[in-house]
mmCIF file with all atom_site columns, C-alpha atoms in Angstrom:
data_model
loop_
_atom_site.group_PDB
_atom_site.id
_atom_site.type_symbol
_atom_site.label_atom_id
_atom_site.label_alt_id
_atom_site.label_comp_id
_atom_site.label_asym_id
_atom_site.label_entity_id
_atom_site.label_seq_id
_atom_site.pdbx_PDB_ins_code
_atom_site.Cartn_x
_atom_site.Cartn_y
_atom_site.Cartn_z
_atom_site.occupancy
_atom_site.B_iso_or_equiv
_atom_site.pdbx_formal_charge
_atom_site.auth_seq_id
_atom_site.auth_comp_id
_atom_site.auth_asym_id
_atom_site.auth_atom_id
_atom_site.pdbx_PDB_model_num
ATOM 1   C CA . MET A 1 1   ? 26.404  40.957 49.853 1.00 0.00 ? 974  MET A CA 1
ATOM 2   C CA . ARG A 1 2   ? 24.999  41.559 46.370 1.00 0.00 ? 975  ARG A CA 1
ATOM 3   C CA . HIS A 1 3   ? 27.956  43.319 44.810 1.00 0.00 ? 976  HIS A CA 1
ATOM 4   C CA . GLN A 1 4   ? 27.891  43.310 40.990 1.00 0.00 ? 977  GLN A CA 1
ATOM 5   C CA . LYS A 1 5   ? 24.395  41.770 40.910 1.00 0.00 ? 978  LYS A CA 1
ATOM 6   C CA . SER A 1 6   ? 22.120  43.761 38.630 1.00 0.00 ? 979  SER A CA 1
ATOM 7   C CA . GLY A 1 7   ? 18.341  43.850 38.772 1.00 0.00 ? 980  GLY A CA 1
ATOM 8   C CA . ARG A 1 8   ? 15.876  43.811 41.617 1.00 0.00 ? 981  ARG A CA 1
ATOM 9   C CA . LYS A 1 9   ? 14.409  40.544 42.901 1.00 0.00 ? 982  LYS A CA 1
ATOM 10  C CA . LEU A 1 10  ? 11.139  42.166 44.026 1.00 0.00 ? 983  LEU A CA 1
ATOM 11  C CA . GLY A 1 11  ? 10.435  39.302 46.426 1.00 0.00 ? 984  GLY A CA 1
ATOM 12  C CA . ARG A 1 12  ? 9.790   36.830 43.593 1.00 0.00 ? 985  ARG A CA 1
ATOM 13  C CA . ASN A 1 13  ? 11.546  33.857 42.077 1.00 0.00 ? 986  ASN A CA 1
ATOM 14  C CA . SER A 1 14  ? 12.929  34.209 38.554 1.00 0.00 ? 987  SER A CA 1
ATOM 15  C CA . SER A 1 15  ? 10.005  32.627 36.683 1.00 0.00 ? 988  SER A CA 1
ATOM 16  C CA . HIS A 1 16  ? 7.450   34.742 38.557 1.00 0.00 ? 989  HIS A CA 1
ATOM 17  C CA . ARG A 1 17  ? 9.509   37.883 37.921 1.00 0.00 ? 990  ARG A CA 1
ATOM 18  C CA . LYS A 1 18  ? 9.821   37.094 34.208 1.00 0.00 ? 991  LYS A CA 1
ATOM 19  C CA . ALA A 1 19  ? 6.075   36.476 33.896 1.00 0.00 ? 992  ALA A CA 1
ATOM 20  C CA . MET A 1 20  ? 5.318   39.698 35.772 1.00 0.00 ? 993  MET A CA 1
ATOM 21  C CA . TYR A 1 21  ? 7.556   41.714 33.436 1.00 0.00 ? 994  TYR A CA 1
ATOM 22  C CA . ARG A 1 22  ? 5.887   40.166 30.358 1.00 0.00 ? 995  ARG A CA 1
ATOM 23  C CA . ASN A 1 23  ? 2.448   41.057 31.723 1.00 0.00 ? 996  ASN A CA 1
ATOM 24  C CA . MET A 1 24  ? 3.501   44.579 32.650 1.00 0.00 ? 997  MET A CA 1
ATOM 25  C CA . VAL A 1 25  ? 5.156   45.237 29.262 1.00 0.00 ? 998  VAL A CA 1
ATOM 26  C CA . THR A 1 26  ? 1.989   44.059 27.498 1.00 0.00 ? 999  THR A CA 1
ATOM 27  C CA . SER A 1 27  ? -0.197  46.239 29.742 1.00 0.00 ? 1000 SER A CA 1
ATOM 28  C CA . LEU A 1 28  ? 2.006   49.288 29.257 1.00 0.00 ? 1001 LEU A CA 1
ATOM 29  C CA . LEU A 1 29  ? 1.938   48.935 25.471 1.00 0.00 ? 1002 LEU A CA 1
ATOM 30  C CA . ARG A 1 30  ? -1.842  48.399 25.563 1.00 0.00 ? 1003 ARG A CA 1
ATOM 31  C CA . HIS A 1 31  ? -2.714  51.375 27.790 1.00 0.00 ? 1004 HIS A CA 1
ATOM 32  C CA . GLU A 1 32  ? 0.466   53.443 27.221 1.00 0.00 ? 1005 GLU A CA 1
ATOM 33  C CA . ARG A 1 33  ? 0.377   54.351 30.934 1.00 0.00 ? 1006 ARG A CA 1
ATOM 34  C CA . ILE A 1 34  ? 0.228   52.206 34.087 1.00 0.00 ? 1007 ILE A CA 1
ATOM 35  C CA . THR A 1 35  ? 0.537   52.787 37.821 1.00 0.00 ? 1008 THR A CA 1
ATOM 36  C CA . THR A 1 36  ? 2.850   50.563 39.853 1.00 0.00 ? 1009 THR A CA 1
ATOM 37  C CA . THR A 1 37  ? 5.519   50.768 42.539 1.00 0.00 ? 1010 THR A CA 1
ATOM 38  C CA . VAL A 1 38  ? 8.678   52.775 41.861 1.00 0.00 ? 1011 VAL A CA 1
ATOM 39  C CA . ALA A 1 39  ? 10.914  49.678 42.015 1.00 0.00 ? 1012 ALA A CA 1
ATOM 40  C CA . LYS A 1 40  ? 8.779   47.780 39.486 1.00 0.00 ? 1013 LYS A CA 1
ATOM 41  C CA . ALA A 1 41  ? 8.545   50.852 37.236 1.00 0.00 ? 1014 ALA A CA 1
ATOM 42  C CA . LYS A 1 42  ? 12.323  51.284 37.186 1.00 0.00 ? 1015 LYS A CA 1
ATOM 43  C CA . GLU A 1 43  ? 12.876  47.629 36.303 1.00 0.00 ? 1016 GLU A CA 1
ATOM 44  C CA . LEU A 1 44  ? 10.073  47.642 33.732 1.00 0.00 ? 1017 LEU A CA 1
ATOM 45  C CA . ARG A 1 45  ? 11.583  50.661 31.998 1.00 0.00 ? 1018 ARG A CA 1
ATOM 46  C CA . GLY A 1 46  ? 14.505  48.637 30.619 1.00 0.00 ? 1019 GLY A CA 1
ATOM 47  C CA . GLU A 1 47  ? 12.249  45.803 29.423 1.00 0.00 ? 1020 GLU A CA 1
ATOM 48  C CA . VAL A 1 48  ? 9.954   48.202 27.555 1.00 0.00 ? 1021 VAL A CA 1
ATOM 49  C CA . GLU A 1 49  ? 12.837  50.173 26.054 1.00 0.00 ? 1022 GLU A CA 1
ATOM 50  C CA . ARG A 1 50  ? 14.372  46.976 24.636 1.00 0.00 ? 1023 ARG A CA 1
ATOM 51  C CA . THR A 1 51  ? 11.019  45.831 23.258 1.00 0.00 ? 1024 THR A CA 1
ATOM 52  C CA . ILE A 1 52  ? 10.291  49.131 21.508 1.00 0.00 ? 1025 ILE A CA 1
ATOM 53  C CA . THR A 1 53  ? 13.863  49.351 20.181 1.00 0.00 ? 1026 THR A CA 1
ATOM 54  C CA . VAL A 1 54  ? 13.415  46.080 18.283 1.00 0.00 ? 1027 VAL A CA 1
ATOM 55  C CA . GLY A 1 55  ? 10.525  47.696 16.392 1.00 0.00 ? 1028 GLY A CA 1
ATOM 56  C CA . VAL A 1 56  ? 12.308  51.018 15.909 1.00 0.00 ? 1029 VAL A CA 1
ATOM 57  C CA . ARG A 1 57  ? 15.367  49.318 14.364 1.00 0.00 ? 1030 ARG A CA 1
ATOM 58  C CA . LEU A 1 58  ? 13.248  48.267 11.388 1.00 0.00 ? 1031 LEU A CA 1
ATOM 59  C CA . GLY A 1 59  ? 13.389  51.931 10.306 1.00 0.00 ? 1032 GLY A CA 1
ATOM 60  C CA . ASP A 1 60  ? 11.802  52.739 6.923  1.00 0.00 ? 1033 ASP A CA 1
ATOM 61  C CA . LEU A 1 61  ? 10.499  49.204 6.673  1.00 0.00 ? 1034 LEU A CA 1
ATOM 62  C CA . LEU A 1 62  ? 7.686   50.212 9.051  1.00 0.00 ? 1035 LEU A CA 1
ATOM 63  C CA . ASP A 1 63  ? 6.226   52.577 6.434  1.00 0.00 ? 1036 ASP A CA 1
ATOM 64  C CA . LYS A 1 64  ? 6.245   50.061 3.576  1.00 0.00 ? 1037 LYS A CA 1
ATOM 65  C CA . PRO A 1 65  ? 3.050   48.137 2.872  1.00 0.00 ? 1038 PRO A CA 1
ATOM 66  C CA . LYS A 1 66  ? 3.432   44.380 3.284  1.00 0.00 ? 1039 LYS A CA 1
ATOM 67  C CA . ASP A 1 67  ? 3.016   43.630 -0.437 1.00 0.00 ? 1040 ASP A CA 1
ATOM 68  C CA . GLU A 1 68  ? 5.833   46.060 -1.394 1.00 0.00 ? 1041 GLU A CA 1
ATOM 69  C CA . ARG A 1 69  ? 8.476   44.504 0.871  1.00 0.00 ? 1042 ARG A CA 1
ATOM 70  C CA . THR A 1 70  ? 11.179  42.322 -0.584 1.00 0.00 ? 1043 THR A CA 1
ATOM 71  C CA . ARG A 1 71  ? 11.638  38.801 0.686  1.00 0.00 ? 1044 ARG A CA 1
ATOM 72  C CA . ASP A 1 72  ? 14.592  39.859 2.860  1.00 0.00 ? 1045 ASP A CA 1
ATOM 73  C CA . GLU A 1 73  ? 12.661  42.800 4.309  1.00 0.00 ? 1046 GLU A CA 1
ATOM 74  C CA . GLN A 1 74  ? 9.701   40.586 5.130  1.00 0.00 ? 1047 GLN A CA 1
ATOM 75  C CA . ALA A 1 75  ? 12.052  38.107 6.810  1.00 0.00 ? 1048 ALA A CA 1
ATOM 76  C CA . ARG A 1 76  ? 13.547  40.921 8.940  1.00 0.00 ? 1049 ARG A CA 1
ATOM 77  C CA . TYR A 1 77  ? 10.050  42.069 9.908  1.00 0.00 ? 1050 TYR A CA 1
ATOM 78  C CA . ALA A 1 78  ? 8.946   38.529 10.802 1.00 0.00 ? 1051 ALA A CA 1
ATOM 79  C CA . HIS A 1 79  ? 12.105  37.937 12.824 1.00 0.00 ? 1052 HIS A CA 1
ATOM 80  C CA . ALA A 1 80  ? 11.559  41.166 14.782 1.00 0.00 ? 1053 ALA A CA 1
ATOM 81  C CA . MET A 1 81  ? 7.922   40.183 15.423 1.00 0.00 ? 1054 MET A CA 1
ATOM 82  C CA . ALA A 1 82  ? 8.967   36.743 16.666 1.00 0.00 ? 1055 ALA A CA 1
ATOM 83  C CA . HIS A 1 83  ? 11.616  38.271 18.914 1.00 0.00 ? 1056 HIS A CA 1
ATOM 84  C CA . VAL A 1 84  ? 9.134   40.687 20.515 1.00 0.00 ? 1057 VAL A CA 1
ATOM 85  C CA . ALA A 1 85  ? 6.433   37.992 20.732 1.00 0.00 ? 1058 ALA A CA 1
ATOM 86  C CA . LYS A 1 86  ? 8.513   36.336 23.460 1.00 0.00 ? 1059 LYS A CA 1
ATOM 87  C CA . THR A 1 87  ? 7.680   39.317 25.665 1.00 0.00 ? 1060 THR A CA 1
ATOM 88  C CA . VAL A 1 88  ? 4.416   40.732 24.303 1.00 0.00 ? 1061 VAL A CA 1
ATOM 89  C CA . GLN A 1 89  ? 1.879   37.949 24.568 1.00 0.00 ? 1062 GLN A CA 1
ATOM 90  C CA . ASP A 1 90  ? -1.118  39.584 22.876 1.00 0.00 ? 1063 ASP A CA 1
ATOM 91  C CA . ARG A 1 91  ? -1.133  39.591 19.057 1.00 0.00 ? 1064 ARG A CA 1
ATOM 92  C CA . GLU A 1 92  ? -3.207  42.755 18.950 1.00 0.00 ? 1065 GLU A CA 1
ATOM 93  C CA . ILE A 1 93  ? -0.662  44.607 21.090 1.00 0.00 ? 1066 ILE A CA 1
ATOM 94  C CA . LEU A 1 94  ? 2.193   43.121 19.063 1.00 0.00 ? 1067 LEU A CA 1
ATOM 95  C CA . HIS A 1 95  ? 0.713   44.629 15.895 1.00 0.00 ? 1068 HIS A CA 1
ATOM 96  C CA . LYS A 1 96  ? 0.034   47.917 17.725 1.00 0.00 ? 1069 LYS A CA 1
ATOM 97  C CA . LEU A 1 97  ? 3.730   48.087 18.624 1.00 0.00 ? 1070 LEU A CA 1
ATOM 98  C CA . PHE A 1 98  ? 4.913   47.655 15.023 1.00 0.00 ? 1071 PHE A CA 1
ATOM 99  C CA . GLU A 1 99  ? 2.171   49.655 13.275 1.00 0.00 ? 1072 GLU A CA 1
ATOM 100 C CA . ASP A 1 100 ? 1.538   52.496 15.725 1.00 0.00 ? 1073 ASP A CA 1
ATOM 101 C CA . ILE A 1 101 ? 4.073   52.902 18.529 1.00 0.00 ? 1074 ILE A CA 1
ATOM 102 C CA . ALA A 1 102 ? 7.384   52.159 16.739 1.00 0.00 ? 1075 ALA A CA 1
ATOM 103 C CA . PRO A 1 103 ? 6.691   54.490 13.772 1.00 0.00 ? 1076 PRO A CA 1
ATOM 104 C CA . ARG A 1 104 ? 5.620   57.205 16.213 1.00 0.00 ? 1077 ARG A CA 1
ATOM 105 C CA . VAL A 1 105 ? 8.823   57.086 18.291 1.00 0.00 ? 1078 VAL A CA 1
ATOM 106 C CA . ARG A 1 106 ? 11.404  56.055 15.719 1.00 0.00 ? 1079 ARG A CA 1
ATOM 107 C CA . LYS A 1 107 ? 12.921  59.546 15.422 1.00 0.00 ? 1080 LYS A CA 1
ATOM 108 C CA . ARG A 1 108 ? 13.807  59.481 19.146 1.00 0.00 ? 1081 ARG A CA 1
ATOM 109 C CA . PRO A 1 109 ? 17.310  58.239 19.980 1.00 0.00 ? 1082 PRO A CA 1
ATOM 110 C CA . GLY A 1 110 ? 15.931  56.358 22.998 1.00 0.00 ? 1083 GLY A CA 1
ATOM 111 C CA . GLY A 1 111 ? 14.150  57.175 26.217 1.00 0.00 ? 1084 GLY A CA 1
ATOM 112 C CA . PHE A 1 112 ? 10.694  56.042 25.162 1.00 0.00 ? 1085 PHE A CA 1
ATOM 113 C CA . THR A 1 113 ? 9.312   55.903 28.715 1.00 0.00 ? 1086 THR A CA 1
ATOM 114 C CA . ARG A 1 114 ? 8.947   58.235 31.666 1.00 0.00 ? 1087 ARG A CA 1
ATOM 115 C CA . VAL A 1 115 ? 8.569   57.383 35.365 1.00 0.00 ? 1088 VAL A CA 1
ATOM 116 C CA . VAL A 1 116 ? 6.662   59.917 37.478 1.00 0.00 ? 1089 VAL A CA 1
ATOM 117 C CA . ARG A 1 117 ? 6.533   59.436 41.243 1.00 0.00 ? 1090 ARG A CA 1
ATOM 118 C CA . LEU A 1 118 ? 3.105   59.731 42.861 1.00 0.00 ? 1091 LEU A CA 1
ATOM 119 C CA . GLY A 1 119 ? 3.761   59.384 46.576 1.00 0.00 ? 1092 GLY A CA 1
ATOM 120 C CA . GLN A 1 120 ? 2.944   56.619 49.007 1.00 0.00 ? 1093 GLN A CA 1
ATOM 121 C CA . ARG A 1 121 ? 0.191   54.029 48.674 1.00 0.00 ? 1094 ARG A CA 1
ATOM 122 C CA . ARG A 1 122 ? -2.314  54.273 51.472 1.00 0.00 ? 1095 ARG A CA 1
ATOM 123 C CA . GLY A 1 123 ? -2.389  50.611 52.520 1.00 0.00 ? 1096 GLY A CA 1
ATOM 124 C CA . ASP A 1 124 ? 1.293   49.787 52.926 1.00 0.00 ? 1097 ASP A CA 1
ATOM 125 C CA . ALA A 1 125 ? 3.080   53.080 52.237 1.00 0.00 ? 1098 ALA A CA 1
ATOM 126 C CA . ALA A 1 126 ? 4.800   51.664 49.145 1.00 0.00 ? 1099 ALA A CA 1
ATOM 127 C CA . GLU A 1 127 ? 6.254   54.398 46.917 1.00 0.00 ? 1100 GLU A CA 1
ATOM 128 C CA . MET A 1 128 ? 4.027   54.548 43.812 1.00 0.00 ? 1101 MET A CA 1
ATOM 129 C CA . ALA A 1 129 ? 4.788   55.789 40.297 1.00 0.00 ? 1102 ALA A CA 1
ATOM 130 C CA . ILE A 1 130 ? 3.260   56.127 36.865 1.00 0.00 ? 1103 ILE A CA 1
ATOM 131 C CA . ILE A 1 131 ? 5.251   54.714 33.966 1.00 0.00 ? 1104 ILE A CA 1
ATOM 132 C CA . GLU A 1 132 ? 4.124   55.935 30.560 1.00 0.00 ? 1105 GLU A CA 1
ATOM 133 C CA . LEU A 1 133 ? 5.270   56.239 26.974 1.00 0.00 ? 1106 LEU A CA 1
ATOM 134 C CA . VAL A 1 134 ? 6.767   59.683 26.452 1.00 0.00 ? 1107 VAL A CA 1
ATOM 135 C CA . ASP A 1 135 ? 4.703   60.626 23.400 1.00 0.00 ? 1108 ASP A CA 1
ATOM 136 C CA . ARG A 1 136 ? 1.552   58.691 24.195 1.00 0.00 ? 1109 ARG A CA 1
ATOM 137 C CA . LYS A 1 137 ? -1.715  59.692 22.593 1.00 0.00 ? 1110 LYS A CA 1
ATOM 138 C CA . ILE A 1 138 ? -3.782  61.602 25.125 1.00 0.00 ? 1111 ILE A CA 1
ATOM 139 C CA . PRO A 1 139 ? -7.466  60.651 24.904 1.00 0.00 ? 1112 PRO A CA 1
ATOM 140 C CA . GLU A 1 140 ? -9.914  63.484 24.299 1.00 0.00 ? 1113 GLU A CA 1
ATOM 141 C CA . ALA A 1 141 ? -11.591 64.700 27.496 1.00 0.00 ? 1114 ALA A CA 1
ATOM 142 C CA . ASP A 1 142 ? -15.333 63.942 27.464 1.00 0.00 ? 1115 ASP A CA 1
ATOM 143 C CA . GLY A 1 143 ? -16.480 66.399 30.109 1.00 0.00 ? 1116 GLY A CA 1
ATOM 144 C CA . ALA A 1 144 ? -15.473 69.854 31.226 1.00 0.00 ? 1117 ALA A CA 1
ATOM 145 C CA . GLY A 1 145 ? -13.016 69.938 34.080 1.00 0.00 ? 1118 GLY A CA 1
ATOM 146 C CA . ASP A 1 146 ? -11.285 66.708 33.129 1.00 0.00 ? 1119 ASP A CA 1
ATOM 147 C CA . SER A 1 147 ? -7.571  67.205 32.947 1.00 0.00 ? 1120 SER A CA 1
ATOM 148 C CA . ILE A 1 148 ? -4.708  64.808 32.544 1.00 0.00 ? 1121 ILE A CA 1
ATOM 149 C CA . SER A 1 149 ? -1.595  65.822 34.394 1.00 0.00 ? 1122 SER A CA 1
#
């Protein structure tokens, strides 16, 4: 019995699971919306929330230009970047998190992601879901009739 054991194993060993979460967090921050299974989306939600919270905790420091920060503020910023870099493996996405996403969501008390169920996958009937950032930027529709729901 798995009483008092938190987290889903998802049919993977711990190193594979950890690598998968790192890849999925990076992809979610890059695209701001990904499609996956419900179980993976629910587990990913906590990873992404923790990652974004590290950036949000910098507060007003996010608005200050780099040359105006004090030595202590720059050290806090660098420490937060190093902490998140353990999870987010792409430097471009790391900077996107601190310069775009964290300032955009910092007024929210939490709940930066949303999981929307889609139904079953055709091949194996796995329950599918979309996980997305709550206030993601919606790209402009190029043609008529395109709608994002």
